[in-house]
Tab-separated table of C-alpha atoms in Angstrom:
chain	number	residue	atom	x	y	z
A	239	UNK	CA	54.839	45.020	187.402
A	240	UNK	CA	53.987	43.632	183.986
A	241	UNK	CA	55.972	46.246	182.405
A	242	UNK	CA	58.971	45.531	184.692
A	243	UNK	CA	58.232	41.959	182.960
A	244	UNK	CA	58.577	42.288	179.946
A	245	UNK	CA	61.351	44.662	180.024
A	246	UNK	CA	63.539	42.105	181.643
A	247	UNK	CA	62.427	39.489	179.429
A	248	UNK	CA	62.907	41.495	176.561
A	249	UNK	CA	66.402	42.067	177.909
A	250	UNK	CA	66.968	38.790	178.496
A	251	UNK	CA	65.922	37.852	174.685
A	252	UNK	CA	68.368	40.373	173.651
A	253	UNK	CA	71.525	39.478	175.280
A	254	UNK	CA	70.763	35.886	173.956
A	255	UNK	CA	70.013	36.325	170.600
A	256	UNK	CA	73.632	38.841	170.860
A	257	UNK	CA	75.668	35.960	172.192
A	258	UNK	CA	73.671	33.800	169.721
A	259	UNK	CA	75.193	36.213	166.960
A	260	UNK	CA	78.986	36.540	168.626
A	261	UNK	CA	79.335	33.030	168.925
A	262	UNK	CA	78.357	32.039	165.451
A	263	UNK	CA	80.921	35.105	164.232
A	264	UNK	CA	83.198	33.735	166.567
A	265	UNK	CA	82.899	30.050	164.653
A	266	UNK	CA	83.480	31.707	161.560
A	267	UNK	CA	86.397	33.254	162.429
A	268	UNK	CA	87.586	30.079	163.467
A	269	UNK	CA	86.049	28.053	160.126
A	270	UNK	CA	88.142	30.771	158.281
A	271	UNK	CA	91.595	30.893	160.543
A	272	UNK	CA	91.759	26.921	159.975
A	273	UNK	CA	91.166	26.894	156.068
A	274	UNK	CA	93.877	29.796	155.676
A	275	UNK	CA	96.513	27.586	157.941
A	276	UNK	CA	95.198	24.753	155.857
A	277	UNK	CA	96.005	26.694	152.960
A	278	UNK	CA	99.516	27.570	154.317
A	279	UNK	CA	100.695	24.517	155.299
A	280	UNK	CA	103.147	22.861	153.140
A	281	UNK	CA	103.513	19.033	153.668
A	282	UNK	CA	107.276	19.496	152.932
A	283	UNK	CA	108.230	22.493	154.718
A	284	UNK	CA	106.230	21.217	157.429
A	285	UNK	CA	108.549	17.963	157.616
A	286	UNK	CA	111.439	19.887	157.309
A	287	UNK	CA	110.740	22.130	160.276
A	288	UNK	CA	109.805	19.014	162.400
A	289	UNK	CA	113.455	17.428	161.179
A	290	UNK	CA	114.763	20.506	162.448
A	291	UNK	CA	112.792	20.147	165.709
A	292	UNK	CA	114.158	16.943	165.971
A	293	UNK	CA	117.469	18.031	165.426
A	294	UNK	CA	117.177	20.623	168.075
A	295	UNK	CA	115.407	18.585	170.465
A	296	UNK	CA	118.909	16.078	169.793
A	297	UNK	CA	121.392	18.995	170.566
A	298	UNK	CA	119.842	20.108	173.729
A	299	UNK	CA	119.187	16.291	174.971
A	300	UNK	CA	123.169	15.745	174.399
A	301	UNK	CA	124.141	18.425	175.915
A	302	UNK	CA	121.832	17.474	178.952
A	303	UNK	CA	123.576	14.474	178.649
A	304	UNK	CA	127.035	15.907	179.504
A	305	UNK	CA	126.283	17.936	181.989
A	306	UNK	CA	124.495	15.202	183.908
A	307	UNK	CA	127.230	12.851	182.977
A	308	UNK	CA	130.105	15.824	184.261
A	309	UNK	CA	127.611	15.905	188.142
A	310	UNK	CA	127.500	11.605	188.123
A	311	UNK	CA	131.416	11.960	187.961
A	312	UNK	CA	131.909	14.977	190.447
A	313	UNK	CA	129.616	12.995	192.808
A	314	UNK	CA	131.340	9.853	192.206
A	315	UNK	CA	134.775	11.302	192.763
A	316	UNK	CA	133.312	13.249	196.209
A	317	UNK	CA	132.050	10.085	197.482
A	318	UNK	CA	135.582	8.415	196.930
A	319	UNK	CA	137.294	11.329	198.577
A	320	UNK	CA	134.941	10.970	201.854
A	321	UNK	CA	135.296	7.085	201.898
A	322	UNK	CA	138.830	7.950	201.987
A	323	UNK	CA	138.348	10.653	204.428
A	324	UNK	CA	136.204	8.260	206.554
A	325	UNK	CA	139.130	5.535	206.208
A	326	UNK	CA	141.611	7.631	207.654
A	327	UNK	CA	139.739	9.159	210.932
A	328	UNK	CA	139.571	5.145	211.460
A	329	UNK	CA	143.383	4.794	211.306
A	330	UNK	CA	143.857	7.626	213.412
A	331	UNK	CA	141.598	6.882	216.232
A	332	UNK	CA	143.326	3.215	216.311
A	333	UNK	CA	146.511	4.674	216.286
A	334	UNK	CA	145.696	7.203	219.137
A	335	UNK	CA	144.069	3.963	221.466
A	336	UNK	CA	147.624	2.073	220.264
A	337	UNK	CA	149.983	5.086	221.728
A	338	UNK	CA	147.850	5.077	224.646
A	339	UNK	CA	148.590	1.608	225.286
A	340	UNK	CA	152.215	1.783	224.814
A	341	UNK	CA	151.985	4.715	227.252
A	342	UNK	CA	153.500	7.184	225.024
A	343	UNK	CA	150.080	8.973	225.097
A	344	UNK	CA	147.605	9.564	228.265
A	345	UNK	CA	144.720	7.266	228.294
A	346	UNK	CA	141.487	9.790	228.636
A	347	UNK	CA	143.267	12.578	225.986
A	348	UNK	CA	143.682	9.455	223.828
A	349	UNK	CA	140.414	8.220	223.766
A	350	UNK	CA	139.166	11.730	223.613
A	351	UNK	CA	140.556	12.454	220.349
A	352	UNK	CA	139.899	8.864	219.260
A	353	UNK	CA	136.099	9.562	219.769
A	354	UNK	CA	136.597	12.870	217.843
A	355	UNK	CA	138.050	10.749	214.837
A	356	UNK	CA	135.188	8.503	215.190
A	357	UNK	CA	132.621	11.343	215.227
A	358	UNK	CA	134.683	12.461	212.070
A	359	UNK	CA	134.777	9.246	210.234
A	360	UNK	CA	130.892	9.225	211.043
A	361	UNK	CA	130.186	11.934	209.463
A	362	UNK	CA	132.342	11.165	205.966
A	363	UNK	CA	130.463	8.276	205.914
A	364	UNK	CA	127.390	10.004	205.854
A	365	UNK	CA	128.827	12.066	203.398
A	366	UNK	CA	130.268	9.561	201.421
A	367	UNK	CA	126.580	8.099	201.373
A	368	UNK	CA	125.112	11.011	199.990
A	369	UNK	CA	127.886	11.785	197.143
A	370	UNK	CA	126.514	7.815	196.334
A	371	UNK	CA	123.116	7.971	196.067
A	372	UNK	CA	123.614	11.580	194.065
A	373	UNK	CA	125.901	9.439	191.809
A	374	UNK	CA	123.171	6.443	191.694
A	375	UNK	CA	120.617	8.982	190.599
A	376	UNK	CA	122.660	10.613	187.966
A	377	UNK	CA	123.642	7.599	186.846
A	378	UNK	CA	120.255	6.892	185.909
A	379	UNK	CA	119.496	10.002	184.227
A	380	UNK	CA	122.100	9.298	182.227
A	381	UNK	CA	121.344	6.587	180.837
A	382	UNK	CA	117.538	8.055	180.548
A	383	UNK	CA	119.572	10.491	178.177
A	384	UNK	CA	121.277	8.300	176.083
A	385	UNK	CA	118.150	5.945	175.465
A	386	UNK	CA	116.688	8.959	174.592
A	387	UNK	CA	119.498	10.160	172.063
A	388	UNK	CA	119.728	6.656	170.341
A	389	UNK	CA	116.066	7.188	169.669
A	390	UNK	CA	115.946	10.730	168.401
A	391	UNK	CA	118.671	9.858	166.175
A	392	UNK	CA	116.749	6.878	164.784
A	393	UNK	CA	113.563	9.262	164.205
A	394	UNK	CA	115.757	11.756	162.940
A	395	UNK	CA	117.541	8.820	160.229
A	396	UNK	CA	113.811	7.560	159.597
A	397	UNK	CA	112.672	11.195	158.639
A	398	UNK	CA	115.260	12.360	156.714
A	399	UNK	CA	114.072	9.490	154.583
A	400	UNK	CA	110.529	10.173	154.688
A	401	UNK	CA	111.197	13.727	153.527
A	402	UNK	CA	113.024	12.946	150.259
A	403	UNK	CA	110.278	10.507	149.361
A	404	UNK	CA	107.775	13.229	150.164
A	405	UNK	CA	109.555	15.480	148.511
A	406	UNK	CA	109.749	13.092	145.309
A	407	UNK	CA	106.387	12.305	145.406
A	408	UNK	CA	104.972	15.361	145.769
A	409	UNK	CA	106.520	16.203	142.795
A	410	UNK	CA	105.304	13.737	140.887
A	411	UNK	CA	101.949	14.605	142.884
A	412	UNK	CA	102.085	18.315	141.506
A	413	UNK	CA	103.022	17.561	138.163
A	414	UNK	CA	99.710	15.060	137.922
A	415	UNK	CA	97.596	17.746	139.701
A	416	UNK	CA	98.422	20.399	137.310
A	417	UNK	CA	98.015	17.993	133.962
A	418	UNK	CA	94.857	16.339	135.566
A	419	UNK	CA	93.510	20.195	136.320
A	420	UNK	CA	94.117	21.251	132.613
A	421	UNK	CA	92.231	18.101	131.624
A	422	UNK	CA	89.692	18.569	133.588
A	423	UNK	CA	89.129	22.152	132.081
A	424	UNK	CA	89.015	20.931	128.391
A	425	UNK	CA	85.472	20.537	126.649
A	426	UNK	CA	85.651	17.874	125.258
A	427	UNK	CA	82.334	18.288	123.546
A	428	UNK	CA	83.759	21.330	121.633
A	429	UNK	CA	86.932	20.189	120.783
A	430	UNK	CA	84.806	16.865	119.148
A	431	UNK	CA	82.462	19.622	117.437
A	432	UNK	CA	85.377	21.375	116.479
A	433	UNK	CA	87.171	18.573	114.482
A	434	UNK	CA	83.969	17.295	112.697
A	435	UNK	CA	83.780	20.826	111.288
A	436	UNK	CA	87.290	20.520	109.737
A	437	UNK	CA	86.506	16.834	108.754
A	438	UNK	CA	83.254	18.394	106.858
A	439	UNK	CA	85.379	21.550	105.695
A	440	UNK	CA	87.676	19.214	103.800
A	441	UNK	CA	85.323	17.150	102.120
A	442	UNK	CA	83.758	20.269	101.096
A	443	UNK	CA	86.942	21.369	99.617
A	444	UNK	CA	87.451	17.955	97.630
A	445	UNK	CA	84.005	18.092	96.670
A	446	UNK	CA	84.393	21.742	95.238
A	447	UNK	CA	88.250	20.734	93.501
A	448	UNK	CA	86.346	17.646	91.929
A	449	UNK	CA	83.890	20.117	90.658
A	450	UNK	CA	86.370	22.587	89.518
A	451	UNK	CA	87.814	19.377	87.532
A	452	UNK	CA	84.777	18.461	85.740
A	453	UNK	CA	83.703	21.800	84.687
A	454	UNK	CA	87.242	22.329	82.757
A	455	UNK	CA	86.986	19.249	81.338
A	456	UNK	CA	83.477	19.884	79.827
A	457	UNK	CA	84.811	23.437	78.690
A	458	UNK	CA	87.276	21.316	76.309
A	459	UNK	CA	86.647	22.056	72.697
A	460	UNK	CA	86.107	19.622	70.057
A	461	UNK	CA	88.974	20.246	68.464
A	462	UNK	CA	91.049	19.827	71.470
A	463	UNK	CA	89.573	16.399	71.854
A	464	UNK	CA	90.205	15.160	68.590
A	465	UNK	CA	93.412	16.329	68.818
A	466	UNK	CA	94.598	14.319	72.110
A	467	UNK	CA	92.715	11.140	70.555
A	468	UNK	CA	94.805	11.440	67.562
A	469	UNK	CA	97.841	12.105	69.345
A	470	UNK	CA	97.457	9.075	71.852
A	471	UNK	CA	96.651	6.776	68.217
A	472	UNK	CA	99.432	7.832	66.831
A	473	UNK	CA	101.868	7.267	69.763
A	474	UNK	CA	100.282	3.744	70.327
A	475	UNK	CA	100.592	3.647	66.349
A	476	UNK	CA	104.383	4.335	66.201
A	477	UNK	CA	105.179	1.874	69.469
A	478	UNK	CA	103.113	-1.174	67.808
A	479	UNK	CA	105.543	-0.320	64.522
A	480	UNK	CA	108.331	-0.220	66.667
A	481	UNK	CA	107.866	-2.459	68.019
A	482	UNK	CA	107.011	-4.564	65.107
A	483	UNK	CA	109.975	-3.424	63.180
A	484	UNK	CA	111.700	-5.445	66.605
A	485	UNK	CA	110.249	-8.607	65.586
A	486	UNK	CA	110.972	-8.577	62.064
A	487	UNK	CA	114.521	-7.714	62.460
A	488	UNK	CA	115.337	-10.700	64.633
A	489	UNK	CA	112.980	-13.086	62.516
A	490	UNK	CA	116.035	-12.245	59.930
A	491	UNK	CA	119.609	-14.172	59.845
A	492	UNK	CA	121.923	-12.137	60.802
A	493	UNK	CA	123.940	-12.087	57.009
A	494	UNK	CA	120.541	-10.883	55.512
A	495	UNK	CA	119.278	-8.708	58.141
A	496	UNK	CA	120.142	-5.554	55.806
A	497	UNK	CA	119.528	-7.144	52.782
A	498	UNK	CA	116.108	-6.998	52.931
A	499	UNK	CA	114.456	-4.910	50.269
A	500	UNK	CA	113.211	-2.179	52.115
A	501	UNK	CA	110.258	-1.934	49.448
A	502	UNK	CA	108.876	-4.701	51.393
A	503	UNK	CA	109.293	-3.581	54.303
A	504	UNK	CA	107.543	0.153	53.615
A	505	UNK	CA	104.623	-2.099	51.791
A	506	UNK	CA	104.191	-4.352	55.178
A	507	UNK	CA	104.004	-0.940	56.582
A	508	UNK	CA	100.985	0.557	54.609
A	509	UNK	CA	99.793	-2.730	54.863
A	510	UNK	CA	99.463	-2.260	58.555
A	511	UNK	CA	98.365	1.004	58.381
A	512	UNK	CA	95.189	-0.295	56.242
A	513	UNK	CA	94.018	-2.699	58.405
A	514	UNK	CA	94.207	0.057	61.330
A	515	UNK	CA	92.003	2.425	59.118
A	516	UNK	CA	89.390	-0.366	58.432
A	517	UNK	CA	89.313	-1.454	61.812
A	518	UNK	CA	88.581	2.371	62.736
């Protein structure tokens, strides 16, 4: 008996802890069915389609809308025809009971057939009834119909605009998602490291050229230095005489300026040239 027991509560255990197992597979499945249709879905194609729905839904509701409108006339014209109908059994049974009278007609036939054009005119107006009320009801689905209509094409004019702003903006939602991804994928950190390194590579290389610079000009000779202090004396020699030679030429009146004895001038020149020795 304990044996029987346990078996059936081992069972028992078994199956549960199965269906335990199916129905958490069966929630994955399902976890993973709505993230791939989440996936899938496009916001715009999925307004699109449901402007076509609309569209469709607009069709079929119009051409409901005829063919009720085509059955509220057929039953309006039937229920004129047996008003009609009904209208003339009347004028025959009173013309019947009026031959009678005259005596152009027996009595009993004539109010026979006068009660058979009753019976007749009773039941057009039965009929007539009928055609009404089917008329009535149509009537009523058609106008159903057309409120309907008027506001499917309303949705359908509201949509349409919805969808070219949603298409617009996500566009403009796109085109941010994919700069805002490829700036959100940039390390920043490096790309700081990086441009300190160049910052410190050029310095480097103006420290090194500055370098370069000094070493050639301590590999100058003597001679070459004596030679570019002479040649800048001498230049700033010859533009002080020039310049001198300037002043003493319009110290001069103009009927002497070449009349004066250019001994004097060559001895204010060595003159000059003295003084510039001794002050050396």
């Amino acid at each position: 008996m304990r044996n029987t027991n346990f078996f059936s509560n081992f069972t028992k255990n078994k199956n549960h802890q199965t269906m335990g197992i199916f129905k958490r597979l069966g929630k994955v499945f399902q976890a993973e069915a709505h993230s791939a249709i989440d996936k899938l879905e496009d916001p715009i194609k999925m307004a699109e389609q449901g402007l076509r729905d609309l569209r469709e839904n607009l069709q079929k509701s119009i051409e409901a809308l005829a063919e009720v409108k085509a059955m509220a006339i057929r039953s309006k014209n039937e229920a004129e025809n047996y008003k009609n109908k009904a209208q003339e059994y009347h004028a025959k049974a009173v013309a019947l009971l009026q031959r009678a009278q005259k005596g152009a007609l027996d009595q009993a036939e004539a109010e026979r057939l006068a009660a058979a054009a009753l019976e007749q005119k009773k039941q057009m107006l039965q009929s007539y009834q009928t055609a009404w009320n089917n008329y009535n009801q149509y009537q009523a689905q058609v106008e159903k119909l057309e409120a309907t209509i008027r506001k499917l094409k309303q949705n359908i004019q509201k949509w349409e605009n919805e969808v070219r702003m949603l298409r617009a903006r996500a566009s403009v939602a796109k085109a941010t998602k994919k700069v805002n991804k490829e700036l959100a994928n940039i390390d920043y950190s490096s790309t700081v490291s990086m441009l300190e390194r160049m910052k410190e590579k050029v310095e480097k290389d103006e420290a090194l050229a500055q370098s370069y610079a000094d070493l050639a000009s301590e590999n100058t000779s003597v001679d070459e230095e004596i030679d570019q202090i002479l040649a800048d004396t001498d230049m700033d020699t010859l533009q002080e005489l020039e310049a001198l030679k300037s002043q003493i030429s319009g110290e001069l009146p103009e009927n002497k300026t070449n009349a004066l004895p250019e001994g004097d001038v060559d001895q204010q020149i060595n003159d000059i040239k003295k003084n510039l020795e001794n002050e050396e």
